[in-house]
PDB file of C-alpha atoms in Angstrom:
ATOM      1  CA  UNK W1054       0.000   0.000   0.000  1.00 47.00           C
ATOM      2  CA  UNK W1055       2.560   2.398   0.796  1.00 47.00           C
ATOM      3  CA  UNK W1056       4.716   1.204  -2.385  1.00 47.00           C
ATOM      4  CA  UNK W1057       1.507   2.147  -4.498  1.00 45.00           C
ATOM      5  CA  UNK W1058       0.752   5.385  -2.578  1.00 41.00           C
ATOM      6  CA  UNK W1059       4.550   6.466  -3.410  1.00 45.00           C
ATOM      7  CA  UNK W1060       4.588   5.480  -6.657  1.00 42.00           C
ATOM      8  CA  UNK W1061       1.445   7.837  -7.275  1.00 45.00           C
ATOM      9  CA  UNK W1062       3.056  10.955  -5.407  1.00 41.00           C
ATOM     10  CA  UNK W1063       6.087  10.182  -8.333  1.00 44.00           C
ATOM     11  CA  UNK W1064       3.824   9.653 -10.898  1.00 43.00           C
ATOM     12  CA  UNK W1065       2.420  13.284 -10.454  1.00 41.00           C
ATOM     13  CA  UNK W1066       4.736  15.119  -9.758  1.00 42.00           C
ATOM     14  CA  UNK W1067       6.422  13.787 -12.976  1.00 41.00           C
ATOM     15  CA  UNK W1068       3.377  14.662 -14.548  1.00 38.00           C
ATOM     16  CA  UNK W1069       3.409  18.050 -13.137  1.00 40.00           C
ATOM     17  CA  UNK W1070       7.099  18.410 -13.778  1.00 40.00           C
ATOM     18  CA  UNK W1071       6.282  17.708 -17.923  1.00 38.00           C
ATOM     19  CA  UNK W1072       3.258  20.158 -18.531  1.00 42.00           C
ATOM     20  CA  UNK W1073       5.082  22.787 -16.269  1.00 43.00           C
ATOM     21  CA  UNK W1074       8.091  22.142 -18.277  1.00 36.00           C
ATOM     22  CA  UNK W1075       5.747  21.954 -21.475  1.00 33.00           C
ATOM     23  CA  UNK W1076       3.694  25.200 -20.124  1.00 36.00           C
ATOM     24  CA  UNK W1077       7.290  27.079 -20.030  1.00 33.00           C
ATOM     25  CA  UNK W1078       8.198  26.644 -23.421  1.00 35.00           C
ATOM     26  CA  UNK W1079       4.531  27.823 -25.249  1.00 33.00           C
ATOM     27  CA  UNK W1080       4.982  30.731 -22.922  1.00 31.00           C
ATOM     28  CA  UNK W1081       8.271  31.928 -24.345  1.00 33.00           C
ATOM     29  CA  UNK W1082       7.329  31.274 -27.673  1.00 35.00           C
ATOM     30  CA  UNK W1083       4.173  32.958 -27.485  1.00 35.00           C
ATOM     31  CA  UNK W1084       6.029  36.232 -25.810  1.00 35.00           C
ATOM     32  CA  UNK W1085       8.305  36.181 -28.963  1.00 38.00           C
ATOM     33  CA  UNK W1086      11.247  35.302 -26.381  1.00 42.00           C
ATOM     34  CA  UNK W1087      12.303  31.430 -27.480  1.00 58.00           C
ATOM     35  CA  UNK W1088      13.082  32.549 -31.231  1.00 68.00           C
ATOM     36  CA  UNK W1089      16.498  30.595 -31.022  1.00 71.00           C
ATOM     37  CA  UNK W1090      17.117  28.247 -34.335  1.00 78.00           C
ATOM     38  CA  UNK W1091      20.893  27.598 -36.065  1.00 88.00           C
ATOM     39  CA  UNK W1092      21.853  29.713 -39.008  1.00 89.00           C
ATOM     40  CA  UNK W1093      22.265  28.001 -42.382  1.00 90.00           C
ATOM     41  CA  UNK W1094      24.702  30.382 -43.349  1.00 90.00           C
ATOM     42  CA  UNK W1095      27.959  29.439 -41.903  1.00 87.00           C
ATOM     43  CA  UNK W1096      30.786  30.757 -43.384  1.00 88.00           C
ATOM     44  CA  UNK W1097      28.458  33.153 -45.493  1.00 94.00           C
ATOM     45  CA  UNK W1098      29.044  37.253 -45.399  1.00 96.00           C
ATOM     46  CA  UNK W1099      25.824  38.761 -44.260  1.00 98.00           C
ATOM     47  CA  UNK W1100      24.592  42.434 -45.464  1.00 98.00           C
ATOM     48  CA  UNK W1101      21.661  43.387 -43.836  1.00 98.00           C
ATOM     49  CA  UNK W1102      21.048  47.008 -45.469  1.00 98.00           C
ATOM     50  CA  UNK W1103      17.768  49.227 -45.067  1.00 98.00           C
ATOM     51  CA  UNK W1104      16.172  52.295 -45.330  1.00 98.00           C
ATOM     52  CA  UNK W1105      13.613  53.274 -42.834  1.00 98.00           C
ATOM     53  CA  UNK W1106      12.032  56.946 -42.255  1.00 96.00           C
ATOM     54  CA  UNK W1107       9.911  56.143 -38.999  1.00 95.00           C
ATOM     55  CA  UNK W1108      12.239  53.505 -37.915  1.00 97.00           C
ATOM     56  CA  UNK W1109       9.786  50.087 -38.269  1.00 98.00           C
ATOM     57  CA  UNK W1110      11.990  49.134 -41.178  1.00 98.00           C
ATOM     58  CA  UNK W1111      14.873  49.095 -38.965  1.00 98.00           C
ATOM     59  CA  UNK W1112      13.268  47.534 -36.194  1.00 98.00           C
ATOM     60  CA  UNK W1113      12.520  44.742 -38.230  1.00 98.00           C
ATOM     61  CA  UNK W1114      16.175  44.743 -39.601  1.00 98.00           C
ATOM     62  CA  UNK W1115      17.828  44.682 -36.187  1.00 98.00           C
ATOM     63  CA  UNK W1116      15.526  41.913 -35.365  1.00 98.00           C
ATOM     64  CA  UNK W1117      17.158  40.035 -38.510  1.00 98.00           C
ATOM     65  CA  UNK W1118      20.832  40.836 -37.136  1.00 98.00           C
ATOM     66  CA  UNK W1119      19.915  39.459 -33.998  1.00 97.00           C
ATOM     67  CA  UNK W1120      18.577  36.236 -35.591  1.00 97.00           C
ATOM     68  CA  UNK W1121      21.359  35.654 -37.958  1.00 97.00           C
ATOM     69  CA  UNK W1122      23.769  38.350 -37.565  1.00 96.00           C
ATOM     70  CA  UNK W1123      25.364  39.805 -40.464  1.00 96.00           C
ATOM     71  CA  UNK W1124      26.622  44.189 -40.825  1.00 97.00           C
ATOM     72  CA  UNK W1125      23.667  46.449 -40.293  1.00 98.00           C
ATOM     73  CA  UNK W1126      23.806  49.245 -43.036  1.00 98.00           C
ATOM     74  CA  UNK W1127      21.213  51.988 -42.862  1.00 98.00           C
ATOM     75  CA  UNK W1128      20.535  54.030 -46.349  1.00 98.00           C
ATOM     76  CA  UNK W1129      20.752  57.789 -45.730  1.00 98.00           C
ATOM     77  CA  UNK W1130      20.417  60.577 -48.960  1.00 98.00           C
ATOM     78  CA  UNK W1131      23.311  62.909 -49.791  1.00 98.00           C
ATOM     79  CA  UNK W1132      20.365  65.207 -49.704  1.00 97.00           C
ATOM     80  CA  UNK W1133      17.643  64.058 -46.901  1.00 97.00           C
ATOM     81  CA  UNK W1134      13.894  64.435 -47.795  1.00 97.00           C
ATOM     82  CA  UNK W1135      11.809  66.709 -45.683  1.00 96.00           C
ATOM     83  CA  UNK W1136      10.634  66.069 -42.354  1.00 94.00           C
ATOM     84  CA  UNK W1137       7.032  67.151 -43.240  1.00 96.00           C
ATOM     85  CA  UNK W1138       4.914  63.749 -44.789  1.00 95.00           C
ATOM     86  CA  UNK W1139       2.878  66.166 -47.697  1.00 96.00           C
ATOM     87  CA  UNK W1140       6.209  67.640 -48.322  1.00 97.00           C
ATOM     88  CA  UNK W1141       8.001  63.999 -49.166  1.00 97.00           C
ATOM     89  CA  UNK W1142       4.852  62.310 -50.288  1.00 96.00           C
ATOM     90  CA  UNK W1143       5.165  65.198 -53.433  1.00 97.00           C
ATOM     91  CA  UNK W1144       9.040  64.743 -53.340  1.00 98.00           C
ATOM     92  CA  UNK W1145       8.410  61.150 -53.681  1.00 98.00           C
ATOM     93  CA  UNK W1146       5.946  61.004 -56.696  1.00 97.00           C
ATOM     94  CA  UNK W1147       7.899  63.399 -58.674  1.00 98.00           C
ATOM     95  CA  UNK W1148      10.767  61.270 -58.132  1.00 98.00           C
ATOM     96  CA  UNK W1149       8.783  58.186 -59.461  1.00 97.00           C
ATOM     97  CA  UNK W1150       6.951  59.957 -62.481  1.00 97.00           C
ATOM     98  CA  UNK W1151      10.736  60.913 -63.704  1.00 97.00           C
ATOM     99  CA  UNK W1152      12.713  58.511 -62.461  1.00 96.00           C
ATOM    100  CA  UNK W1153      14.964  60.707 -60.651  1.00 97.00           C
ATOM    101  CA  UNK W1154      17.028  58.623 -58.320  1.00 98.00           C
ATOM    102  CA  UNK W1155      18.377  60.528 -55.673  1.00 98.00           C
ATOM    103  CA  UNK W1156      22.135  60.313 -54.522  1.00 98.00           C
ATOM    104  CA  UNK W1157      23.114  58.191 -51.483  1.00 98.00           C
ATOM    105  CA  UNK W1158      25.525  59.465 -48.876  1.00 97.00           C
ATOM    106  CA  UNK W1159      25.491  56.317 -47.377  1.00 97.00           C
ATOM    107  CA  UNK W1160      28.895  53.990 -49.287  1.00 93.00           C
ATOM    108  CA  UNK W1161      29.402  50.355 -48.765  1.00 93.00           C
ATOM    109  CA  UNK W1162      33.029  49.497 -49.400  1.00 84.00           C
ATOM    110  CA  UNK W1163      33.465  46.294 -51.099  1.00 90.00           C
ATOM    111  CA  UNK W1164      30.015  44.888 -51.381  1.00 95.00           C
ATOM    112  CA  UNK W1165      31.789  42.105 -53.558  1.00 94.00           C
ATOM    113  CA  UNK W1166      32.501  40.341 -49.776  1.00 95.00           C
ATOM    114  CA  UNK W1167      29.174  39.823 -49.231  1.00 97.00           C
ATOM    115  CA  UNK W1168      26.853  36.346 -50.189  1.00 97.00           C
ATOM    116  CA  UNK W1169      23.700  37.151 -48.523  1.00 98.00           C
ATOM    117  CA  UNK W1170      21.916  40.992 -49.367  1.00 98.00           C
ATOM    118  CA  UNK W1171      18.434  41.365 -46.493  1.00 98.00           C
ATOM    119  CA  UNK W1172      17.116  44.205 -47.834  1.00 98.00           C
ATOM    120  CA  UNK W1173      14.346  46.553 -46.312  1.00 98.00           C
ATOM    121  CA  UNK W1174      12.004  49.120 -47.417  1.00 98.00           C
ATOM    122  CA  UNK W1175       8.896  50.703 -46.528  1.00 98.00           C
ATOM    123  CA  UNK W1176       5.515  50.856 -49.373  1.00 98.00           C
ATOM    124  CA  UNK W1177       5.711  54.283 -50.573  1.00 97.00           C
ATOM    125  CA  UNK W1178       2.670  55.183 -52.572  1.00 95.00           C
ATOM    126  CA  UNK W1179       2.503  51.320 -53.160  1.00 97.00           C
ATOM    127  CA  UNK W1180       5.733  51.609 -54.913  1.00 98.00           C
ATOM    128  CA  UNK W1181       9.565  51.205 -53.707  1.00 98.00           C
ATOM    129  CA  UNK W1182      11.324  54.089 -52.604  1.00 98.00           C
ATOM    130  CA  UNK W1183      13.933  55.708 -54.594  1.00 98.00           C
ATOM    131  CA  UNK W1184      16.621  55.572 -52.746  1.00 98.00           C
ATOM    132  CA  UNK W1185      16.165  51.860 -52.656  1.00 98.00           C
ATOM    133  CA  UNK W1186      16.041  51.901 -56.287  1.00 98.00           C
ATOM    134  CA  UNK W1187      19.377  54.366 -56.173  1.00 98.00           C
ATOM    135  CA  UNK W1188      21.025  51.348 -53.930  1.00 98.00           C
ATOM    136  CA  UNK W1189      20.134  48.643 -56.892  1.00 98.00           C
ATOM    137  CA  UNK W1190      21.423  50.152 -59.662  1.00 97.00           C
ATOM    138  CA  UNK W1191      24.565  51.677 -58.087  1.00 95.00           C
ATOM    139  CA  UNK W1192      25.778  48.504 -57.170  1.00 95.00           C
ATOM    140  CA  UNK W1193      26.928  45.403 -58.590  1.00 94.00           C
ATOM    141  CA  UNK W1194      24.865  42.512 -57.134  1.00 96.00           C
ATOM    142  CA  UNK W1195      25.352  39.825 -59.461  1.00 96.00           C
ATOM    143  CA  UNK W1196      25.273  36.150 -58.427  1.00 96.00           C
ATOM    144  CA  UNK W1197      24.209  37.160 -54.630  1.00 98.00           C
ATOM    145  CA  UNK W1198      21.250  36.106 -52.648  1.00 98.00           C
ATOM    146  CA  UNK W1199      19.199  38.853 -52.018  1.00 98.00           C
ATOM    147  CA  UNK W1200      16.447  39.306 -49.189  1.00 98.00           C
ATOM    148  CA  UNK W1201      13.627  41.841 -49.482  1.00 98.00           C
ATOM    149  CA  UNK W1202      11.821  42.737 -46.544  1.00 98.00           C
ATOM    150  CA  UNK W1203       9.396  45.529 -45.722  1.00 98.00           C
ATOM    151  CA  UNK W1204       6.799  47.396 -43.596  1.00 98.00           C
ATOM    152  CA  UNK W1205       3.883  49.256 -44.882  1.00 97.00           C
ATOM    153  CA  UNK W1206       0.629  51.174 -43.303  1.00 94.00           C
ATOM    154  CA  UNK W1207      -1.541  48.154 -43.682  1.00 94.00           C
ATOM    155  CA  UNK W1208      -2.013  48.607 -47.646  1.00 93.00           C
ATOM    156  CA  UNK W1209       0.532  45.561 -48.342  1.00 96.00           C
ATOM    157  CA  UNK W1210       3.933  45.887 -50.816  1.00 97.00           C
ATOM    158  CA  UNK W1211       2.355  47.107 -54.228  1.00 97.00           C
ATOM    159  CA  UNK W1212       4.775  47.111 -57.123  1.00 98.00           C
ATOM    160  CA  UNK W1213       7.831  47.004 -54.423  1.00 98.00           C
ATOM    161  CA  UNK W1214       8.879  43.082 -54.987  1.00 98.00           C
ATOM    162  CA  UNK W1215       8.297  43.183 -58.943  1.00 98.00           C
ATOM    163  CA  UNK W1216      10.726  46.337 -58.695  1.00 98.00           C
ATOM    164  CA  UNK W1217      13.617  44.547 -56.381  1.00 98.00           C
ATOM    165  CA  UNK W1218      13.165  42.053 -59.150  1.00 98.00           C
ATOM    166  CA  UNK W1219      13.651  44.156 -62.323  1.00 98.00           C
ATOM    167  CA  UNK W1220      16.296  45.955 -60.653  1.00 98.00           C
ATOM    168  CA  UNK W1221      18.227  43.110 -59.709  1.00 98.00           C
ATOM    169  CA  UNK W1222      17.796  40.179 -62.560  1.00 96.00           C
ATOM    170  CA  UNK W1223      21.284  38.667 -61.748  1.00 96.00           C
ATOM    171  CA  UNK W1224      20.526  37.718 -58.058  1.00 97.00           C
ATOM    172  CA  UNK W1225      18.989  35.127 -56.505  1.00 98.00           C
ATOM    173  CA  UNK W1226      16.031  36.670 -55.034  1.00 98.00           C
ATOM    174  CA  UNK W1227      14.446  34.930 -51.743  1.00 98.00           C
ATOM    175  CA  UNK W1228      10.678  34.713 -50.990  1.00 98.00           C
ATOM    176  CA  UNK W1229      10.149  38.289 -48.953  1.00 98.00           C
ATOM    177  CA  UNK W1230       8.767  39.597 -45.772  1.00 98.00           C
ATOM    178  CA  UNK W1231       6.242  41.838 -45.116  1.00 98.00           C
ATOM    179  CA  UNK W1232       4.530  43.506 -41.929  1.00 97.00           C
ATOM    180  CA  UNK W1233       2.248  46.141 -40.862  1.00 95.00           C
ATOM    181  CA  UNK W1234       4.287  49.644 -39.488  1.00 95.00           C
ATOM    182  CA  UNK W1235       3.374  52.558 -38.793  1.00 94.00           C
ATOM    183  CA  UNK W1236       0.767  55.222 -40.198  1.00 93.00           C
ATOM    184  CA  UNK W1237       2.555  57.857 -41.127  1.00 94.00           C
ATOM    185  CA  UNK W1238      -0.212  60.081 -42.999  1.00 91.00           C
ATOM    186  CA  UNK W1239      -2.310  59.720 -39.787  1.00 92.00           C
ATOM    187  CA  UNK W1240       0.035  60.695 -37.399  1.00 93.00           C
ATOM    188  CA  UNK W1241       1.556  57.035 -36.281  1.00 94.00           C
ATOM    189  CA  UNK W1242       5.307  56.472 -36.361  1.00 95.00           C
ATOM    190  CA  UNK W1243       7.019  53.831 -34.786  1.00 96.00           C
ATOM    191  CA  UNK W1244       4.609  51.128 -33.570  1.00 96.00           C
ATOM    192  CA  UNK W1245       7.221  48.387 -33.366  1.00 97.00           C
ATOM    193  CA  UNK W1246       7.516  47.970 -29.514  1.00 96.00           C
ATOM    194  CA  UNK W1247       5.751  45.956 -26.725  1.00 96.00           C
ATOM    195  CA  UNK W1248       3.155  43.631 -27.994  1.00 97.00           C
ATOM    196  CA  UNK W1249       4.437  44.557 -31.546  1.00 95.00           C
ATOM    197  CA  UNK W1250       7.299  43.823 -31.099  1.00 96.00           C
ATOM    198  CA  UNK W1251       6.852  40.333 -30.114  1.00 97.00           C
ATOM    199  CA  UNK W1252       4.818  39.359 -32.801  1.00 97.00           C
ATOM    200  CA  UNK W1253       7.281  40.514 -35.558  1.00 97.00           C
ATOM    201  CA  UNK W1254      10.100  38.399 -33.672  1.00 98.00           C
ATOM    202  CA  UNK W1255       7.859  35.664 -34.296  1.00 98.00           C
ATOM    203  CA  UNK W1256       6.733  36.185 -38.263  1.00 98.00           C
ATOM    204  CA  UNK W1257      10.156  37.041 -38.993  1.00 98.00           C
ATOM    205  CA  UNK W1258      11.409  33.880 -37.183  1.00 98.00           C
ATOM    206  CA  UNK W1259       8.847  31.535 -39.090  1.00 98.00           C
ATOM    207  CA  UNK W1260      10.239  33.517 -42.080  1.00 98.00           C
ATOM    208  CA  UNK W1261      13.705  32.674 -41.571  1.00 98.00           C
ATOM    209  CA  UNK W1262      12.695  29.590 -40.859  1.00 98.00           C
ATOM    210  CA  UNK W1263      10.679  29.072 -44.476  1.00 98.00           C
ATOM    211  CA  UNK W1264      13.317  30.393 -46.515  1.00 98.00           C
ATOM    212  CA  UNK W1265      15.622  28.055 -45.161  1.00 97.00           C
ATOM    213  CA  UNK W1266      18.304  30.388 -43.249  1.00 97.00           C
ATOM    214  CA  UNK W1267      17.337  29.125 -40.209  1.00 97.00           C
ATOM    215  CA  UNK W1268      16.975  25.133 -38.820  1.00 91.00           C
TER     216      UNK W1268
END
């Protein structure tokens, strides 16, 4: 009797032991905090290069660096556009109707050293943003693996992927990532924090993970 007695007390706890064990892990992948997984690209030179106005691009490309590491690279303008959105939104569409693409200050010596190319970008009038388009045809990219990301207000990537694509017909381009960002025409900026923050760790994760550059 007192055999079976202790033999139920281990049996439970055991039990209890598992799901708490169990419970543990859903929890931390829920929070966006177990988002561990091996890199595929060992021995692979990692660019990670962006350009991000309200900074939700580059929250998403820091979350990259911290996934698979790589050299952070943010794209700045030799000439920056103006702080006020009408002001750029104009800037911006007269830029695209031309095809004016404005000068980068930003330089990336030898670019040759690098395999792997993430690149981010916001939507911009559900188009890519010129200086994106002033980073893919000032540089050589032939042969490399290149990784389009990007945020947007919620109206999705327009004409942004087709672009990456027609600007860079030599690479290997990967299957890209997009999230919701801010709102910038309705007075929200940088929403990638808290909550938000979690839940890109975790689509960018499964993304990695899809793509194949993480196990």
């Amino acid at each position: 009797m007192a055999k079976t007695f202790k033999f139920s007390i281990l049996l439970i706890t055991t039990i209890c032991m598992f799901s708490g064990c169990l419970k543990a892990q859903q929890s931390g992948t829920e929070t966006g905090v177990n988002v561990s997984g091996e890199s595929t690209l060992r021995g692979k030179k990692v660019l990670i290069v962006y350009l991000s106005r309200t900074k939700n691009t580059k929250a998403v490309a820091e979350i990259i660096q911290k996934q698979v590491g790589g050299t952070l690279v943010s794209l700045e303008l030799e000439r920056p556009y103006p702080e006020n959105y009408q002001a750029i939104v104009e800037q911006v569409a007269k830029e695209n109707s031309n095809g004016y693409l404005p000068p980068l200050k930003t330089k990336i010596d030898s670019i040759t050293r690098y395999d792997i190319i993430f690149l981010g970008f916001p939507t911009w009038g559900m188009q890519l943003p010129p200086p994106v388009k002033s980073f893919l045809t000032s540089h050589n990219l032939k042969g490399k693996t290149l990784i389009p990301f990007n945020t947007n207000a919620g109206y999705g990537i327009g004409s942004t992927i087709q672009t990456v694509k027609a600007l860079a017909p030599n690479c290997n381009i990967l299957e890209g990532f997009s999230t919701e960002g801010g709102k910038e025409r309705d007075g929200i900026l940088f929403v990638m924090k808290d909550e938000n923050e979690k839940r890109a760790q975790l689509e960018v994760h499964k993304w990695l993970q899809k793509i194949e550059i993480l196990k």
